[in-house]
Coordinates of C-alpha atoms in Angstrom, one line a residue:
M14 CA 0.0 0.0 0.0
P15 CA 1.5 3.4 -0.9
E16 CA 2.7 5.6 2.0
K17 CA 0.0 8.2 1.3
D18 CA -2.8 5.7 1.7
K19 CA -1.7 4.7 5.2
K20 CA -4.0 5.9 8.0
P21 CA -2.4 7.9 10.8
E22 CA -2.0 6.0 14.0
F23 CA -3.5 7.5 17.2
V24 CA -2.4 6.8 20.7
V25 CA -5.2 6.9 23.3
T26 CA -4.2 7.8 26.8
D27 CA -6.5 7.0 29.7
R28 CA -6.6 10.1 31.9
R29 CA -9.3 8.9 34.3
L30 CA -8.4 9.2 37.9
F31 CA -10.3 6.2 39.1
S32 CA -10.6 2.7 37.8
S33 CA -13.9 1.0 37.1
D34 CA -14.1 -0.3 40.7
G35 CA -13.7 3.2 42.2
E36 CA -10.1 2.9 43.3
L37 CA -7.4 5.4 42.4
R38 CA -5.5 4.2 39.3
Q39 CA -1.9 3.2 39.9
E40 CA -0.6 5.7 37.2
V41 CA -2.2 8.6 39.1
V42 CA -0.6 7.5 42.4
E43 CA 2.8 7.2 40.7
D44 CA 2.4 10.6 39.1
E45 CA 1.5 12.1 42.4
E46 CA 4.5 10.5 44.1
R47 CA 6.8 11.9 41.4
R48 CA 5.4 15.4 41.8
A49 CA 5.7 15.2 45.5
E50 CA 9.3 14.2 45.2
R51 CA 10.0 17.1 42.8
E52 CA 8.4 19.5 45.4
R53 CA 10.5 18.0 48.2
E54 CA 13.8 18.4 46.2
K55 CA 12.9 22.0 45.4
H56 CA 12.2 22.7 49.0
E57 CA 15.4 21.1 50.1
A58 CA 17.4 23.1 47.5
Q59 CA 15.8 26.3 48.8
E60 CA 16.7 25.4 52.4
R61 CA 20.3 24.8 51.4
A62 CA 20.4 28.1 49.6
N63 CA 18.9 29.8 52.7
E64 CA 21.5 28.2 55.0
E65 CA 24.3 29.2 52.7
R66 CA 23.1 32.8 52.6
A67 CA 22.7 32.8 56.4
S68 CA 26.3 31.6 56.8
Q69 CA 27.5 34.5 54.7
H70 CA 25.5 37.0 56.6
P71 CA 25.5 36.0 60.3
A72 CA 22.8 37.5 62.5
A73 CA 23.5 40.5 64.7
P74 CA 24.5 39.5 68.3
P75 CA 22.0 39.9 71.1
G76 CA 21.7 43.5 72.3
A77 CA 22.6 45.0 68.9
E78 CA 20.9 48.3 68.1
A79 CA 17.8 48.2 66.0
P80 CA 16.9 50.9 63.4
G81 CA 16.4 54.2 65.1
G82 CA 18.9 53.5 67.9
M83 CA 16.6 51.2 69.9
V84 CA 17.9 48.0 71.3
D85 CA 15.7 45.0 70.8
D86 CA 17.0 41.5 71.5
T87 CA 13.6 39.9 72.1
V88 CA 12.2 39.9 68.5
P89 CA 13.9 37.4 66.2
P90 CA 14.7 38.5 62.6
A91 CA 11.9 38.1 60.1
P92 CA 12.2 35.2 57.6
T93 CA 13.5 36.2 54.2
A94 CA 11.1 36.4 51.2
A95 CA 12.6 33.2 49.9
E96 CA 12.0 31.4 53.2
Q97 CA 8.4 32.6 53.4
E98 CA 7.7 31.5 49.8
A99 CA 9.2 28.1 50.4
S100 CA 7.2 27.6 53.6
A101 CA 4.0 28.7 51.8
D102 CA 4.7 26.3 48.9
A103 CA 5.3 23.4 51.3
Y104 CA 2.1 24.3 53.3
R105 CA 0.0 24.4 50.1
E106 CA 1.4 21.1 49.0
S107 CA 0.6 19.5 52.3
T108 CA -2.9 20.9 52.3
R109 CA -3.5 19.7 48.8
K110 CA -2.6 16.2 49.7
L111 CA -4.8 16.3 52.8
D112 CA -7.7 17.7 50.8
Y113 CA -7.3 14.8 48.3
R114 CA -7.6 12.3 51.1
I115 CA -10.6 14.0 52.6
E116 CA -12.5 14.1 49.3
K117 CA -11.7 10.5 48.7
E118 CA -13.1 9.5 52.1
L119 CA -16.1 11.7 51.6
R120 CA -16.8 10.0 48.3
K121 CA -16.7 6.6 49.9
Q122 CA -19.2 7.8 52.5
G123 CA -21.5 9.2 49.8
Q124 CA -21.3 12.8 51.2
A125 CA -21.5 15.8 48.9
H126 CA -19.0 17.9 50.8
R127 CA -15.7 18.9 49.3
A128 CA -12.4 19.5 51.1
Q129 CA -12.8 23.2 50.2
D130 CA -15.9 23.4 52.3
F131 CA -13.8 23.1 55.4
E132 CA -11.5 26.0 54.5
I133 CA -11.5 28.9 56.9
T134 CA -12.8 32.2 55.7
F135 CA -13.2 35.5 57.4
D136 CA -16.9 34.9 57.8
K137 CA -16.4 31.4 59.3
F138 CA -13.6 32.7 61.6
S139 CA -15.8 35.6 62.9
A140 CA -18.8 33.3 63.4
S141 CA -16.6 30.8 65.3
L142 CA -15.6 33.6 67.7
Y143 CA -19.2 34.6 68.0
M144 CA -20.3 31.1 69.0
T145 CA -17.4 30.8 71.4
A146 CA -18.5 34.0 73.2
L147 CA -22.1 32.8 73.4
M148 CA -20.9 29.6 75.1
Q149 CA -18.7 31.6 77.5
L150 CA -21.7 33.8 78.4
G151 CA -23.7 30.6 79.1
L152 CA -26.2 31.4 76.3
A153 CA -25.2 28.3 74.3
A154 CA -23.6 24.9 75.0
P155 CA -22.5 21.8 73.1
Q156 CA -25.3 19.2 72.7
G157 CA -25.8 17.2 75.9
E158 CA -23.8 19.7 78.1
K159 CA -25.1 22.3 80.5
P160 CA -24.3 26.0 79.9
T161 CA -21.5 27.5 81.9
V162 CA -20.5 31.1 82.4
D163 CA -17.0 32.3 81.9
L164 CA -17.1 36.1 81.9
I165 CA -13.4 36.7 81.6
G166 CA -13.2 34.3 78.6
A167 CA -16.3 36.0 77.1
R168 CA -14.7 39.5 77.5
Q169 CA -11.5 38.4 75.9
T170 CA -13.3 36.8 73.0
I171 CA -15.4 39.9 72.4
D172 CA -12.2 42.0 72.7
T173 CA -10.6 39.7 70.1
L174 CA -13.4 40.5 67.7
S175 CA -13.1 44.2 68.4
L176 CA -9.3 43.9 67.8
L177 CA -10.0 42.1 64.5
Q178 CA -12.4 44.9 63.5
A179 CA -9.7 47.6 64.2
K180 CA -6.9 45.7 62.4
T181 CA -8.9 44.9 59.3
K182 CA -10.4 48.4 58.9
G183 CA -10.4 49.4 55.3
N184 CA -9.7 45.8 54.1
L185 CA -13.2 44.3 54.5
T186 CA -16.0 44.0 52.0
A187 CA -19.2 45.8 52.9
S188 CA -20.9 42.5 53.9
E189 CA -18.0 41.5 56.0
E190 CA -17.9 44.8 57.8
T191 CA -21.6 44.8 58.4
M192 CA -21.5 41.2 59.7
L193 CA -18.7 42.1 62.1
Q194 CA -20.6 45.1 63.4
N195 CA -23.7 43.0 64.0
L196 CA -21.8 40.3 65.8
L197 CA -20.0 42.8 68.1
Y198 CA -23.3 44.6 68.9
E199 CA -25.1 41.4 69.8
L200 CA -22.3 40.1 71.9
R201 CA -21.8 43.4 73.8
M202 CA -25.5 43.6 74.6
A203 CA -25.6 40.0 75.7
Y204 CA -22.5 40.5 77.9
L205 CA -24.2 43.5 79.6
E206 CA -27.4 41.5 80.2
V207 CA -25.5 38.6 81.7
T208 CA -23.3 40.7 83.9
N209 CA -26.4 42.7 85.1
L210 CA -28.2 39.4 86.0
L211 CA -25.2 38.1 87.9
T212 CA -24.6 41.3 89.8
R213 CA -28.2 42.2 90.6
P214 CA -29.6 40.4 93.7
P215 CA -32.7 38.3 93.2
Q216 CA -36.0 40.3 93.8
N217 CA -37.2 38.0 96.5
A218 CA -33.8 37.6 98.3
P219 CA -33.4 39.1 101.8
G220 CA -32.2 42.7 101.4
A221 CA -33.2 43.0 97.8
D222 CA -35.4 46.0 98.7
G223 CA -32.7 47.6 100.7
K224 CA -34.1 46.4 104.1
I225 CA -32.6 43.7 106.3
G226 CA -34.7 41.8 108.7

């Protein structure tokens, strides 16, 4: 048959992640292991570079003057940009592997959640502090447990939300800012109500009307 009449040959590559029985295909596992190995080698190379740079530029001795003439031997030097990037890359890689395992387990259990559903957001973080404060005020409790009051803990949690509001000023969306304002307002009012109840004597108690005996 002439060369021009020959049909081109096609190579079909199976790119499915899972086999017909629902298990992760061996090729995917091997690719994942090779990628993880490359990331590890990259991270180790970065660490060696950081160590070499540190040996060439030793840290200032304790008690050395900070910029502006101030002496500060309590604050360690900040990590370099390369060190921060390397640690962030390693963290993302570790999180990605964990997310993969979580999603695999959720699929086995027939749940519709994704690993991303468990990621922390500003809204979730603020809401978690709000619920913590409610429990510390004795206005909520885990299922099956009795409410308990921890006024010091509640005050610190409310102050944490207030600090968060101050430090994020100008960096929040309109909805995030409104949510934070509402949470703080509700918690402060609840705190006042609880403290008033605890410090006000019961109406029927001896001396509640200002008279004794």
